[in-house]
Amino acid sequence: MRSDDRSRCLLDLVRRDRPRWLQQGRTIARREVTKAQESVGATGIGQDELVALTERLSPELPAAALSPGEVDTLEAIVHTELRPALLVQDGTFLPPPEEWRHLETYRAGIDRAIARTCRIETEGGIALDWVGTGFVVAPDLVATNRHVVQEFASHEPGRGWRIHDGVTVRADFRQEIGSTAVADVPVTGIWGVHDRFDIAILQMRPGLCPSPIPAGLANLAAQRDVVVIGYPAYDSRRNDAAVMDRIFRGIYNVKRVQPGRIMLRDTANYLLRHDSSTLGGNSGSPVIDVRTGRLIGIHFRGQYLRWNDAVDIS
């Protein structure tokens, strides 16, 4: 992304989000956090920088007027305060920043979705040991993206979709930071792959998965709060390494809750666009309505600071 595009996208997001600290003409309070909470706490920005930048963020300020240092400061603010990636420990998300403090009110519903979200792991025959995120969508069935399944399976004429010979696939419902616990459920086959949408359903060994995430609502509007739950992975092919480390503090491949908001809904094409901070490992992540804890979409792609797309299933 060019520097002028980055400046404009950052400024647009801050203005669109109207954070309380900007509305009230004050700066962000510094907070001390533990190492495990590093990605959801203090900005690491000097108080003088915050004061100067807050004073300049008027509605009339053009993106081109931001200095490179101010752009870096604004990016840090966005990814620690406005669009953080909250680590999960012991089945729940770590304390959110001020702008997302209201997630505490809906913690029970979000935690239910956390428990039903898994990492799709593989062994034998392919280079990757895990390929994406999934979640329980029906008894003994886990949903993910078609492009995730294509890493370890293919369609054979007359036989349908089959896992490649010599490859085993499982879903791990843990993989949290600071924990060695696993909650593996074997994948026994491919239940189905959608021809049009980036959706695939995995058949699991019976009786081992949690109950499904409840389906969502059909009348959700733009600016509704959502969370994406998944396992963002380091991917230098599609993302700037320095940017990724600023957002995720060098902690990848573990379960996170990534809050954002609905940007638009194209119900005719079953498209839901949101602005959470995601990476490639989020492919197949559930998009959850914060207020109800219900499933409204399946994340399948994103463009940094611009948008993320999900299949709208509500």
XYZ file of C-alpha atoms in Angstrom:
314
model
C 0.000 0.000 0.000
C 1.366 3.441 -0.948
C 2.037 5.833 1.911
C -0.636 8.312 0.772
C -3.234 5.512 0.576
C -2.232 4.326 4.039
C -2.597 7.849 5.456
C -6.018 8.316 3.899
C -7.315 4.911 5.030
C -6.131 5.459 8.607
C -7.621 8.928 8.784
C -10.909 7.756 7.274
C -11.197 4.930 9.811
C -10.578 7.226 12.784
C -13.091 9.765 11.544
C -15.650 7.088 10.708
C -15.268 5.448 14.096
C -15.420 8.702 16.094
C -13.493 7.373 19.111
C -14.462 8.862 22.461
C -10.997 10.271 23.093
C -11.203 12.264 19.861
C -14.770 13.471 20.448
C -13.818 14.681 23.912
C -10.619 16.361 22.743
C -8.373 14.309 24.980
C -5.548 11.825 24.497
C -5.441 8.100 25.134
C -4.520 7.120 28.677
C -1.321 5.078 28.951
C -1.799 1.620 30.482
C 0.643 -0.878 31.890
C 0.011 -4.438 30.693
C 1.563 -7.851 31.110
C 3.469 -9.471 28.271
C 0.530 -11.747 27.429
C -1.719 -8.696 27.096
C 0.768 -6.738 25.031
C -1.322 -6.757 21.876
C -4.404 -5.318 23.571
C -2.984 -2.671 25.848
C -0.693 0.309 25.862
C 0.061 2.087 22.611
C 3.727 2.662 23.385
C 3.336 6.201 22.051
C 4.728 9.224 23.841
C 2.179 11.517 25.487
C 3.464 14.523 23.544
C 2.874 12.676 20.256
C -0.710 11.892 21.219
C -1.402 15.467 22.253
C -0.019 16.874 19.016
C -1.871 14.398 16.832
C -5.188 14.767 18.663
C -5.067 18.517 18.180
C -4.499 18.086 14.435
C -7.236 15.528 13.704
C -9.835 18.087 12.655
C -12.438 17.182 9.997
C -10.639 19.480 7.552
C -7.177 17.926 7.904
C -6.117 16.327 4.580
C -4.328 12.984 4.712
C -1.376 14.485 2.840
C -0.755 16.866 5.742
C 0.203 14.013 8.089
C 3.914 13.505 8.601
C 5.382 9.964 8.374
C 5.727 9.945 12.163
C 2.099 10.961 12.619
C 0.977 8.225 10.242
C 2.896 5.655 12.313
C 1.338 7.040 15.484
C -2.137 6.931 13.977
C -1.613 3.341 12.825
C -0.561 2.320 16.338
C -3.681 3.979 17.749
C -5.921 2.188 15.249
C -4.514 -1.230 16.046
C -4.356 -0.899 19.826
C -7.564 1.056 20.417
C -9.922 0.948 17.440
C -9.268 -2.393 15.716
C -7.276 -4.541 18.134
C -6.664 -8.293 17.955
C -7.475 -9.563 21.457
C -5.651 -12.655 22.634
C -7.683 -15.553 24.047
C -6.678 -17.322 27.265
C -8.604 -20.000 29.139
C -11.497 -19.747 26.712
C -12.079 -15.998 26.985
C -10.644 -12.814 25.481
C -8.247 -10.589 27.400
C -9.471 -7.176 28.608
C -10.269 -4.889 25.669
C -9.207 -1.231 25.293
C -11.557 1.598 26.179
C -13.222 1.844 22.779
C -14.286 -1.818 23.057
C -14.998 -1.963 26.784
C -18.638 -2.737 25.982
C -17.555 -6.207 24.805
C -17.506 -7.116 28.504
C -21.297 -6.830 28.521
C -21.524 -9.502 25.815
C -18.639 -11.686 26.994
C -20.794 -14.790 27.612
C -22.055 -14.934 24.012
C -18.625 -14.224 22.538
C -17.057 -16.894 24.751
C -19.593 -19.444 23.505
C -18.460 -18.708 19.957
C -14.793 -18.888 21.022
C -15.329 -22.417 22.359
C -16.818 -23.484 19.018
C -14.019 -22.055 16.854
C -11.069 -24.232 15.859
C -7.785 -24.319 13.962
C -7.743 -26.638 10.940
C -4.537 -28.684 11.208
C -2.971 -31.159 8.799
C -0.241 -33.774 8.879
C 1.531 -35.651 6.089
C 1.957 -34.868 2.418
C 1.708 -31.051 2.476
C 4.049 -28.320 3.712
C 1.597 -26.603 6.057
C 0.795 -27.956 9.505
C -2.326 -25.787 9.748
C -4.307 -24.102 7.001
C -7.068 -21.926 8.419
C -9.908 -21.471 10.871
C -13.212 -23.306 11.228
C -16.223 -23.400 13.517
C -19.060 -25.735 14.429
C -22.024 -24.999 12.196
C -24.156 -28.129 12.814
C -23.802 -31.337 14.853
C -20.515 -33.044 13.867
C -19.956 -30.490 11.071
C -17.316 -27.716 10.913
C -17.486 -24.885 8.374
C -14.456 -23.235 6.796
C -13.510 -21.764 3.398
C -13.341 -23.720 0.175
C -9.839 -22.357 -0.420
C -8.779 -23.768 2.971
C -10.020 -27.239 2.055
C -8.240 -27.054 -1.296
C -4.939 -27.153 0.612
C -5.529 -30.789 1.589
C -8.368 -32.109 -0.588
C -9.601 -32.039 -4.164
C -12.614 -32.998 -6.221
C -12.385 -36.324 -8.030
C -14.826 -37.038 -10.881
C -17.375 -39.586 -9.794
C -16.092 -39.641 -6.203
C -16.618 -36.065 -5.012
C -14.326 -34.184 -2.647
C -11.711 -36.351 -0.954
C -8.818 -35.712 1.411
C -5.493 -36.428 -0.283
C -3.949 -39.816 0.365
C -1.498 -39.805 3.255
C -2.938 -36.612 4.786
C -4.750 -36.499 8.128
C -6.822 -33.487 9.152
C -8.065 -32.451 12.573
C -9.686 -29.474 14.267
C -8.082 -28.125 17.450
C -10.491 -26.040 19.522
C -7.737 -24.563 21.742
C -4.338 -23.274 20.539
C -4.326 -20.334 22.948
C -1.340 -18.237 23.941
C 0.554 -19.595 26.938
C -1.194 -22.974 26.835
C -0.050 -26.368 25.603
C -3.522 -27.868 25.927
C -5.156 -29.283 22.815
C -8.735 -30.226 22.030
C -8.396 -32.209 18.814
C -11.295 -33.661 16.849
C -10.444 -35.761 13.750
C -11.855 -34.774 10.369
C -13.262 -37.883 8.704
C -14.201 -36.424 5.327
C -15.554 -33.529 3.269
C -19.289 -33.184 3.818
C -19.709 -30.593 1.064
C -18.121 -27.716 -0.862
C -20.182 -24.847 -2.260
C -19.868 -24.225 -6.003
C -20.435 -20.462 -5.803
C -19.423 -19.304 -2.337
C -16.108 -19.774 -0.540
C -17.586 -22.280 1.926
C -16.782 -25.887 2.715
C -18.124 -28.212 5.405
C -15.963 -30.824 7.121
C -17.377 -34.063 8.517
C -16.059 -34.642 12.046
C -15.794 -37.799 14.134
C -19.245 -38.067 15.754
C -19.931 -36.879 19.255
C -16.720 -34.920 19.911
C -17.505 -31.351 18.785
C -19.233 -28.686 20.883
C -22.749 -27.649 19.916
C -23.082 -25.317 16.882
C -22.833 -21.532 16.982
C -26.427 -20.281 16.656
C -27.344 -18.680 13.334
C -27.731 -14.926 13.127
C -30.197 -12.245 12.202
C -31.293 -11.018 8.776
C -31.816 -7.328 9.588
C -28.382 -6.203 10.779
C -27.318 -2.807 9.452
C -23.981 -1.142 8.746
C -21.976 -0.015 11.784
C -23.207 -2.983 13.835
C -20.421 -4.312 16.070
C -18.981 -7.716 15.142
C -16.066 -9.884 16.197
C -14.044 -12.225 14.025
C -12.665 -15.238 15.902
C -9.696 -17.093 14.488
C -5.988 -17.737 14.213
C -4.237 -14.894 12.346
C -1.001 -16.161 10.799
C 2.202 -14.466 9.704
C 2.070 -13.970 5.923
C 4.783 -11.769 4.412
C 3.559 -12.559 0.887
C 0.455 -10.427 1.264
C 1.214 -8.164 4.241
C 4.006 -5.846 5.314
C 6.042 -7.557 8.049
C 6.476 -4.375 10.114
C 2.749 -3.643 9.985
C 1.884 -7.196 11.060
C 4.229 -6.987 14.030
C 2.723 -3.654 15.088
C -0.758 -5.167 15.092
C 0.005 -8.630 16.462
C 3.240 -7.920 18.404
C 4.950 -10.905 16.857
C 2.357 -13.336 18.279
C 0.776 -15.436 15.533
C -1.092 -18.723 15.048
C -3.060 -18.526 18.318
C -6.727 -17.837 18.928
C -7.833 -14.210 18.944
C -11.003 -12.100 19.016
C -10.848 -9.280 16.445
C -13.551 -6.636 16.853
C -14.781 -4.385 14.079
C -17.925 -3.096 12.452
C -20.092 -3.984 9.477
C -19.277 -1.663 6.584
C -21.990 -2.851 4.188
C -24.297 -5.754 3.465
C -25.033 -6.828 -0.097
C -27.840 -9.271 0.579
C -28.419 -9.939 -3.128
C -24.903 -11.381 -3.403
C -24.657 -12.727 0.165
C -21.717 -10.418 0.886
C -20.934 -8.916 4.282
C -18.083 -6.398 4.491
C -16.426 -5.610 7.827
C -13.306 -3.779 9.053
C -11.724 -6.038 11.686
C -7.932 -6.479 11.650
C -7.340 -9.892 10.042
C -4.561 -11.958 8.477
C -4.469 -14.993 6.193
C -4.961 -17.505 9.003
C -8.403 -15.983 9.576
C -9.701 -17.722 6.450
C -12.821 -19.577 7.567
C -13.323 -17.505 10.726
C -16.842 -16.951 12.015
C -18.103 -13.367 12.016
C -20.179 -12.962 15.168
C -22.753 -10.298 15.993
C -21.574 -8.869 19.327
C -24.987 -8.191 20.865
C -26.456 -11.641 20.248
C -23.381 -13.895 19.968
C -24.870 -15.279 16.755
C -23.130 -16.243 13.533
C -23.679 -13.839 10.628
C -20.829 -14.585 8.223
C -17.790 -16.618 7.189
C -14.685 -14.491 6.609
C -12.778 -15.302 3.423
C -10.532 -12.378 2.397
C -9.294 -8.946 3.378
C -7.359 -5.900 2.214
C -5.324 -4.103 4.844
C -7.009 -0.905 6.145
C -9.674 -1.131 3.441
C -12.138 -3.939 4.106
C -12.691 -7.626 4.793
C -15.225 -9.780 3.010
C -17.372 -12.548 4.453
C -20.109 -14.754 3.054
C -23.320 -13.425 4.626
C -25.162 -16.432 6.020
C -27.764 -14.615 8.088
